[in-house]
Amino acid sequence: VSENELRIGEVARRAGTTPRTIRYYEEIGLLPPADGRASGAHRTYAESAVEQLTGLLQLKDLLGLSLEELKDLQAAEAARAVRRREWDEGVDDPVRRREILQASLGDIERKLDLVRRRQESIGQLEDDLSRQARRIKKLLADAD
Amino acid sequence: VSENELRIGEVARRAGTTPRTIRYYEEIGLLPPADGRASGAHRTYAESAVEQLTGLLQLKDLLGLSLEELKDLQAAEAARAVRRREWDEGVDDPVRRREILQASLGDIERKLDLVRRRQESIGQLEDDLSRQARRIKKLLADAD
DNA sequence: TTGCTCCTCACGTCACGTGAGGTGGC
DNA sequence: TTGCTCCTCACGTCACGTGAGGTGGC
């Protein structure tokens, strides 16, 4: 019941989805259950939940990943979050520091790979459509 | 039973999908029923069916369109096919020729619009991920 | 004749949408 | 107290997947 806690409808609205989706993601374990919540009580979320949900929806809608695939990716992120906490608490061993950073970088570049493959496919589709458009424009120009 | 008629499995394989999908698309009227076919007999398709199906799947998977939205787009294409036939039979009136070409161009540019909006969204996602990657790479470099 | 692919139900699944009936916080 | 949003079932829907049991062409 803190100051800037959000309710489920507000989180959904900001992320461009519905409360039902949030409850479903919680049900299948894709989103963490909203903090300590008595059964039947309202769910409350921190601001950061909006970004987390937005990220999931982007990967799902823009890259066409299934919720199962998102769970796999997110398992890696969870591991990264653990390392992150370790990091924040101060890691003195420079070798360990490198390991943590490398792993984080690996997670991100895996996503970038997926993004770029998508961009290529869509670029191919764009080329096909552009070619069709150019052919017709030429016919129109010739008709002048 | 002609020379290069394809069976449903072959059409599906070439388009990267399954026979069930083709039957379902036929059932909802997204694909035309395979020519004159006795009830229970095998479906046969022309080569062109592969490209037609591939086009539908690309719009669906890459742009995230629903089958209902594909039907709308395809209704416009059907109208274009009619005009196309009129065109092939020779249109003498130059005003009418222009109309036909303009309409075809409109259909294609509508799709190009959808493609470009997608590219922008994915480009945004790529930028976000690239920024994250760069931040970590800088930390790695500083550690040296 | 033997495989293989095909056929038509028809039920299952994934990712939610949509009420039904009820409780809780500004 | 009145709205509004929230809650939990639970059934519906979209786009197929997946057998069940049977028929048809190289």
Short mmCIF file of C-alpha atoms (C1' of nucleotides) in Angstrom, two decimals:
data_model
loop_
_atom_site.label_atom_id
_atom_site.label_comp_id
_atom_site.label_asym_id
_atom_site.label_seq_id
_atom_site.Cartn_x
_atom_site.Cartn_y
_atom_site.Cartn_z
CA VAL A 1 0.00 0.00 0.00
CA SER A 2 3.09 2.15 -0.54
CA GLU A 3 3.31 5.44 -2.43
CA ASN A 4 3.86 4.50 -6.08
CA GLU A 5 2.55 0.97 -6.14
CA LEU A 6 0.54 0.24 -9.29
CA ARG A 7 -2.61 -1.81 -9.65
CA ILE A 8 -2.92 -4.51 -12.27
CA GLY A 9 -5.08 -2.43 -14.62
CA GLU A 10 -2.58 0.41 -14.64
CA VAL A 11 0.36 -1.91 -15.31
CA ALA A 12 -1.58 -3.52 -18.15
CA ARG A 13 -2.57 -0.17 -19.66
CA ARG A 14 0.99 1.16 -19.64
CA ALA A 15 2.28 -2.04 -21.23
CA GLY A 16 -0.49 -2.04 -23.82
CA THR A 17 -2.24 -5.21 -22.71
CA THR A 18 -4.97 -6.42 -20.31
CA PRO A 19 -5.15 -7.59 -16.70
CA ARG A 20 -6.08 -11.06 -17.91
CA THR A 21 -2.75 -11.38 -19.67
CA ILE A 22 -0.85 -10.43 -16.52
CA ARG A 23 -2.77 -12.98 -14.45
CA TYR A 24 -2.16 -15.63 -17.09
CA TYR A 25 1.57 -14.91 -17.21
CA GLU A 26 1.66 -15.15 -13.44
CA GLU A 27 -0.26 -18.43 -13.58
CA ILE A 28 2.23 -20.08 -15.93
CA GLY A 29 5.20 -18.65 -14.06
CA LEU A 30 6.30 -16.12 -16.65
CA LEU A 31 5.78 -13.20 -14.29
CA PRO A 32 6.47 -13.38 -10.53
CA PRO A 33 3.35 -13.30 -8.33
CA ALA A 34 2.77 -9.73 -7.09
CA ASP A 35 4.72 -9.60 -3.81
CA GLY A 36 3.22 -10.82 -0.53
CA ARG A 37 -0.45 -10.99 -1.37
CA ALA A 38 -3.26 -12.52 0.72
CA SER A 39 -5.42 -14.86 -1.34
CA GLY A 40 -8.17 -12.84 -3.02
CA ALA A 41 -6.48 -9.50 -2.28
CA HIS A 42 -5.55 -6.98 -4.98
CA ARG A 43 -2.23 -7.38 -6.77
CA THR A 44 0.18 -4.46 -6.45
CA TYR A 45 3.25 -3.89 -8.59
CA ALA A 46 6.35 -1.71 -8.63
CA GLU A 47 7.01 0.60 -11.58
CA SER A 48 9.65 -1.83 -12.84
CA ALA A 49 6.93 -4.41 -13.57
CA VAL A 50 5.79 -2.25 -16.51
CA GLU A 51 9.20 -2.47 -18.17
CA GLN A 52 9.47 -6.17 -17.47
CA LEU A 53 6.08 -6.85 -19.05
CA THR A 54 6.76 -4.52 -21.97
CA GLY A 55 9.97 -6.39 -22.67
CA LEU A 56 8.19 -9.73 -22.73
CA LEU A 57 5.45 -8.45 -25.02
CA GLN A 58 7.99 -6.95 -27.42
CA LEU A 59 9.87 -10.22 -27.75
CA LYS A 60 6.62 -12.10 -28.17
CA ASP A 61 4.92 -9.81 -30.68
CA LEU A 62 7.91 -8.53 -32.66
CA LEU A 63 9.92 -11.76 -32.75
CA GLY A 64 7.03 -14.22 -32.62
CA LEU A 65 8.31 -16.12 -29.58
CA SER A 66 5.99 -18.45 -27.68
CA LEU A 67 5.47 -18.04 -23.95
CA GLU A 68 7.49 -21.22 -23.48
CA GLU A 69 10.42 -19.69 -25.36
CA LEU A 70 10.08 -16.54 -23.30
CA LYS A 71 10.34 -18.63 -20.16
CA ASP A 72 13.61 -20.10 -21.40
CA LEU A 73 15.05 -16.69 -22.17
CA GLN A 74 13.78 -15.39 -18.88
CA ALA A 75 15.40 -18.24 -16.98
CA ALA A 76 18.70 -16.92 -18.29
CA GLU A 77 17.69 -13.42 -17.21
CA ALA A 78 16.85 -14.68 -13.76
CA ALA A 79 20.31 -16.16 -13.49
CA ARG A 80 21.63 -12.82 -14.69
CA ALA A 81 19.64 -11.04 -11.98
CA VAL A 82 21.31 -13.23 -9.38
CA ARG A 83 24.73 -12.36 -10.78
CA ARG A 84 23.65 -8.74 -10.90
CA ARG A 85 22.91 -8.78 -7.18
CA GLU A 86 26.25 -10.38 -6.52
CA TRP A 87 27.79 -7.66 -8.64
CA ASP A 88 26.05 -4.85 -6.77
CA GLU A 89 27.27 -6.22 -3.47
CA GLY A 90 30.76 -5.67 -4.75
CA VAL A 91 32.85 -8.26 -6.50
CA ASP A 92 36.52 -7.84 -5.84
CA ASP A 93 37.90 -10.72 -7.87
CA PRO A 94 38.53 -9.24 -11.36
CA VAL A 95 38.23 -12.68 -12.99
CA ARG A 96 34.78 -13.14 -11.44
CA ARG A 97 33.80 -9.62 -12.55
CA ARG A 98 34.68 -10.50 -16.14
CA GLU A 99 32.63 -13.71 -15.96
CA ILE A 100 29.54 -11.87 -14.80
CA LEU A 101 29.82 -9.23 -17.50
CA GLN A 102 30.48 -11.79 -20.23
CA ALA A 103 27.40 -13.80 -19.28
CA SER A 104 25.20 -10.71 -19.35
CA LEU A 105 26.58 -9.76 -22.72
CA GLY A 106 25.86 -13.25 -24.00
CA ASP A 107 22.18 -13.02 -23.02
CA ILE A 108 21.77 -9.70 -24.81
CA GLU A 109 23.55 -10.80 -27.96
CA ARG A 110 21.34 -13.87 -28.16
CA LYS A 111 18.36 -11.53 -28.35
CA LEU A 112 20.10 -9.28 -30.85
CA ASP A 113 20.63 -12.33 -33.05
CA LEU A 114 16.91 -13.06 -33.04
CA VAL A 115 16.17 -9.41 -33.81
CA ARG A 116 18.53 -9.34 -36.78
CA ARG A 117 17.19 -12.54 -38.27
CA ARG A 118 13.73 -11.00 -38.11
CA GLN A 119 14.97 -7.81 -39.74
CA GLU A 120 16.38 -9.82 -42.63
CA SER A 121 13.10 -11.67 -43.19
CA ILE A 122 11.11 -8.47 -43.14
CA GLY A 123 13.67 -6.79 -45.37
CA GLN A 124 13.16 -9.59 -47.87
CA LEU A 125 9.40 -9.05 -47.73
CA GLU A 126 9.91 -5.31 -48.20
CA ASP A 127 12.08 -5.91 -51.26
CA ASP A 128 9.45 -8.15 -52.82
CA LEU A 129 6.73 -5.57 -52.28
CA SER A 130 8.91 -2.70 -53.45
CA ARG A 131 9.69 -4.56 -56.66
CA GLN A 132 5.97 -5.02 -57.31
CA ALA A 133 5.31 -1.36 -56.63
CA ARG A 134 8.12 -0.22 -58.93
CA ARG A 135 6.84 -2.39 -61.77
CA ILE A 136 3.43 -0.77 -61.57
CA LYS A 137 4.85 2.73 -61.25
CA LYS A 138 6.81 2.14 -64.43
CA LEU A 139 3.64 1.12 -66.26
CA LEU A 140 1.95 4.27 -65.00
CA ALA A 141 4.85 6.41 -66.16
CA ASP A 142 4.90 4.76 -69.58
CA ALA A 143 1.19 5.48 -69.94
CA ASP A 144 1.87 9.21 -69.73
CA VAL B 1 -4.25 -35.55 -62.42
CA SER B 2 -2.21 -33.30 -64.70
CA GLU B 3 1.57 -33.20 -65.03
CA ASN B 4 2.73 -30.75 -62.38
CA GLU B 5 -0.19 -30.78 -60.00
CA LEU B 6 0.93 -30.78 -56.37
CA ARG B 7 -0.55 -32.68 -53.47
CA ILE B 8 -1.38 -30.96 -50.21
CA GLY B 9 1.67 -32.27 -48.36
CA GLU B 10 4.04 -30.99 -51.02
CA VAL B 11 2.41 -27.55 -51.07
CA ALA B 12 2.64 -27.41 -47.28
CA ARG B 13 6.29 -28.51 -47.23
CA ARG B 14 7.34 -25.91 -49.79
CA ALA B 15 5.52 -23.15 -47.91
CA GLY B 16 6.96 -24.27 -44.58
CA THR B 17 3.72 -25.35 -42.95
CA THR B 18 1.43 -28.41 -42.58
CA PRO B 19 -1.52 -29.90 -44.49
CA ARG B 20 -3.76 -29.13 -41.53
CA THR B 21 -3.10 -25.42 -41.94
CA ILE B 22 -4.05 -25.55 -45.62
CA ARG B 23 -7.28 -27.38 -44.85
CA TYR B 24 -8.08 -24.90 -42.10
CA TYR B 25 -7.46 -21.91 -44.38
CA GLU B 26 -9.72 -23.50 -46.97
CA GLU B 27 -12.37 -24.11 -44.31
CA ILE B 28 -12.49 -20.46 -43.24
CA GLY B 29 -12.35 -19.25 -46.83
CA LEU B 30 -8.83 -17.85 -46.78
CA LEU B 31 -7.67 -20.22 -49.50
CA PRO B 32 -9.87 -21.33 -52.42
CA PRO B 33 -10.99 -24.99 -52.32
CA ALA B 34 -8.64 -27.06 -54.52
CA ASP B 35 -10.35 -26.99 -57.92
CA GLY B 36 -13.16 -29.41 -58.84
CA ARG B 37 -12.79 -32.06 -56.18
CA ALA B 38 -15.17 -34.92 -55.42
CA SER B 39 -15.97 -35.13 -51.70
CA GLY B 40 -13.32 -37.25 -49.99
CA ALA B 41 -10.96 -37.13 -52.98
CA HIS B 42 -7.39 -35.82 -52.74
CA ARG B 43 -6.78 -32.09 -53.12
CA THR B 44 -4.53 -31.05 -55.98
CA TYR B 45 -2.93 -27.65 -56.43
CA ALA B 46 -1.11 -25.68 -59.09
CA GLU B 47 2.41 -24.40 -58.45
CA SER B 48 1.04 -20.93 -57.88
CA ALA B 49 -0.69 -22.13 -54.71
CA VAL B 50 2.72 -22.33 -53.02
CA GLU B 51 3.42 -18.65 -53.60
CA GLN B 52 -0.08 -17.68 -52.53
CA LEU B 53 0.26 -19.60 -49.27
CA THR B 54 3.79 -18.35 -48.67
CA GLY B 55 2.58 -14.79 -49.06
CA LEU B 56 -0.18 -15.30 -46.51
CA LEU B 57 2.17 -16.91 -44.00
CA GLN B 58 4.71 -14.12 -44.38
CA LEU B 59 2.13 -11.43 -43.66
CA LYS B 60 0.83 -13.44 -40.73
CA ASP B 61 4.14 -14.36 -39.11
CA LEU B 62 6.24 -11.30 -39.92
CA LEU B 63 3.57 -8.64 -39.46
CA GLY B 64 1.45 -10.44 -36.86
CA LEU B 65 -1.81 -10.20 -38.81
CA SER B 66 -4.77 -12.37 -37.80
CA LEU B 67 -6.45 -14.64 -40.32
CA GLU B 68 -9.39 -12.25 -40.28
CA GLU B 69 -7.12 -9.35 -41.25
CA LEU B 70 -5.58 -11.49 -43.97
CA LYS B 71 -9.06 -12.12 -45.34
CA ASP B 72 -9.66 -8.38 -45.56
CA LEU B 73 -6.38 -7.78 -47.37
CA GLN B 74 -7.09 -10.74 -49.59
CA ALA B 75 -10.53 -9.43 -50.47
CA ALA B 76 -8.76 -6.41 -51.94
CA GLU B 77 -6.42 -8.74 -53.80
CA ALA B 78 -9.35 -10.68 -55.20
CA ALA B 79 -10.79 -7.44 -56.54
CA ARG B 80 -7.37 -6.71 -57.97
CA ALA B 81 -7.32 -10.13 -59.65
CA VAL B 82 -10.61 -9.28 -61.32
CA ARG B 83 -9.18 -6.00 -62.57
CA ARG B 84 -6.07 -7.86 -63.59
CA ARG B 85 -8.11 -10.18 -65.81
CA GLU B 86 -9.88 -7.19 -67.29
CA TRP B 87 -6.46 -5.70 -67.92
CA ASP B 88 -5.11 -8.82 -69.62
CA GLU B 89 -8.10 -8.90 -71.93
CA GLY B 90 -7.01 -5.51 -73.17
CA VAL B 91 -8.23 -2.24 -71.80
CA ASP B 92 -8.30 0.45 -74.46
CA ASP B 93 -9.61 3.34 -72.42
CA PRO B 94 -6.46 5.02 -71.00
CA VAL B 95 -8.42 6.49 -68.09
CA ARG B 96 -9.59 3.01 -67.11
CA ARG B 97 -6.03 1.68 -67.44
CA ARG B 98 -4.81 4.28 -65.00
CA GLU B 99 -7.56 3.39 -62.53
CA ILE B 100 -6.62 -0.28 -62.56
CA LEU B 101 -2.93 0.42 -62.03
CA GLN B 102 -3.58 2.96 -59.29
CA ALA B 103 -5.73 0.49 -57.37
CA SER B 104 -3.08 -2.24 -57.58
CA LEU B 105 -0.45 0.20 -56.41
CA GLY B 106 -2.67 1.17 -53.49
CA ASP B 107 -2.94 -2.44 -52.31
CA ILE B 108 0.80 -2.91 -52.37
CA GLU B 109 1.58 0.36 -50.63
CA ARG B 110 -0.85 -0.53 -47.88
CA LYS B 111 1.24 -3.63 -47.21
CA LEU B 112 4.47 -1.65 -47.43
CA ASP B 113 3.11 0.68 -44.78
CA LEU B 114 2.55 -2.25 -42.43
CA VAL B 115 6.04 -3.56 -43.19
CA ARG B 116 7.68 -0.23 -42.41
CA ARG B 117 5.83 0.26 -39.16
CA ARG B 118 7.08 -3.16 -38.13
CA GLN B 119 10.62 -2.28 -39.10
CA GLU B 120 10.48 0.81 -36.93
CA SER B 121 9.27 -1.15 -33.90
CA ILE B 122 11.96 -3.76 -34.33
CA GLY B 123 14.55 -1.07 -34.95
CA GLN B 124 13.57 0.47 -31.61
CA LEU B 125 13.99 -2.90 -29.93
CA GLU B 126 17.38 -3.33 -31.58
CA ASP B 127 18.52 0.09 -30.35
CA ASP B 128 17.49 -0.77 -26.79
CA LEU B 129 19.41 -4.03 -26.88
CA SER B 130 22.43 -2.46 -28.57
CA ARG B 131 22.60 0.20 -25.89
CA GLN B 132 22.58 -2.48 -23.19
CA ALA B 133 25.33 -4.38 -24.99
CA ARG B 134 27.47 -1.28 -25.41
CA ARG B 135 27.20 -0.41 -21.75
CA ILE B 136 28.51 -3.83 -20.77
CA LYS B 137 31.26 -3.78 -23.37
CA LYS B 138 32.45 -0.48 -21.95
CA LEU B 139 32.62 -1.98 -18.45
CA LEU B 140 34.62 -4.88 -19.85
CA ALA B 141 37.00 -2.52 -21.61
CA ASP B 142 37.44 -0.40 -18.47
CA ALA B 143 38.32 -3.52 -16.52
CA ASP B 144 41.34 -4.14 -18.70
"C1'" DT C 1 0.36 -56.32 -52.32
"C1'" DT C 2 3.00 -53.06 -49.58
"C1'" DG C 3 3.90 -48.21 -48.20
"C1'" DC C 4 2.99 -43.74 -48.34
"C1'" DT C 5 0.09 -39.89 -48.37
"C1'" DC C 6 -4.31 -38.62 -48.37
"C1'" DC C 7 -9.31 -38.14 -46.31
"C1'" DT C 8 -12.84 -36.68 -42.49
"C1'" DC C 9 -14.32 -36.27 -37.83
"C1'" DA C 10 -13.29 -34.73 -33.42
"C1'" DC C 11 -10.94 -33.79 -29.26
"C1'" DG C 12 -6.68 -31.26 -27.35
"C1'" DT C 13 -3.83 -27.04 -26.83
"C1'" DC C 14 -1.98 -22.37 -26.48
"C1'" DA C 15 -2.88 -17.67 -25.24
"C1'" DC C 16 -5.76 -15.40 -23.93
"C1'" DG C 17 -11.30 -12.95 -24.18
"C1'" DT C 18 -15.39 -12.63 -21.81
"C1'" DG C 19 -19.03 -12.80 -18.82
"C1'" DA C 20 -20.92 -14.42 -13.86
"C1'" DG C 21 -21.05 -13.40 -9.24
"C1'" DG C 22 -18.77 -11.33 -5.51
"C1'" DT C 23 -15.41 -8.49 -2.57
"C1'" DG C 24 -12.38 -4.31 -1.58
"C1'" DG C 25 -10.27 0.41 -1.69
"C1'" DC C 26 -10.58 5.93 -2.86
"C1'" DT D 1 -23.06 5.17 -0.01
"C1'" DT D 2 -21.86 5.22 -4.87
"C1'" DG D 3 -18.55 3.96 -8.61
"C1'" DC D 4 -14.71 1.96 -10.06
"C1'" DT D 5 -11.42 -1.57 -10.27
"C1'" DC D 6 -10.31 -5.64 -8.46
"C1'" DC D 7 -10.98 -10.91 -7.39
"C1'" DT D 8 -11.78 -16.06 -8.80
"C1'" DC D 9 -13.95 -19.58 -11.46
"C1'" DA D 10 -15.08 -21.18 -15.82
"C1'" DC D 11 -16.58 -21.41 -20.44
"C1'" DG D 12 -15.54 -19.44 -25.27
"C1'" DT D 13 -12.34 -18.53 -29.12
"C1'" DC D 14 -8.60 -18.47 -32.51
"C1'" DA D 15 -5.35 -21.17 -35.08
"C1'" DC D 16 -4.14 -24.83 -35.50
"C1'" DG D 17 -1.88 -30.08 -33.42
"C1'" DT D 18 -2.84 -34.71 -32.99
"C1'" DG D 19 -4.56 -39.09 -33.06
"C1'" DA D 20 -8.61 -42.48 -34.75
"C1'" DG D 21 -10.27 -45.03 -38.38
"C1'" DG D 22 -10.60 -45.44 -43.18
"C1'" DT D 23 -9.85 -44.80 -48.37
"C1'" DG D 24 -6.93 -43.90 -52.64
"C1'" DG D 25 -2.92 -43.43 -55.91
"C1'" DC D 26 2.38 -44.77 -57.44
#
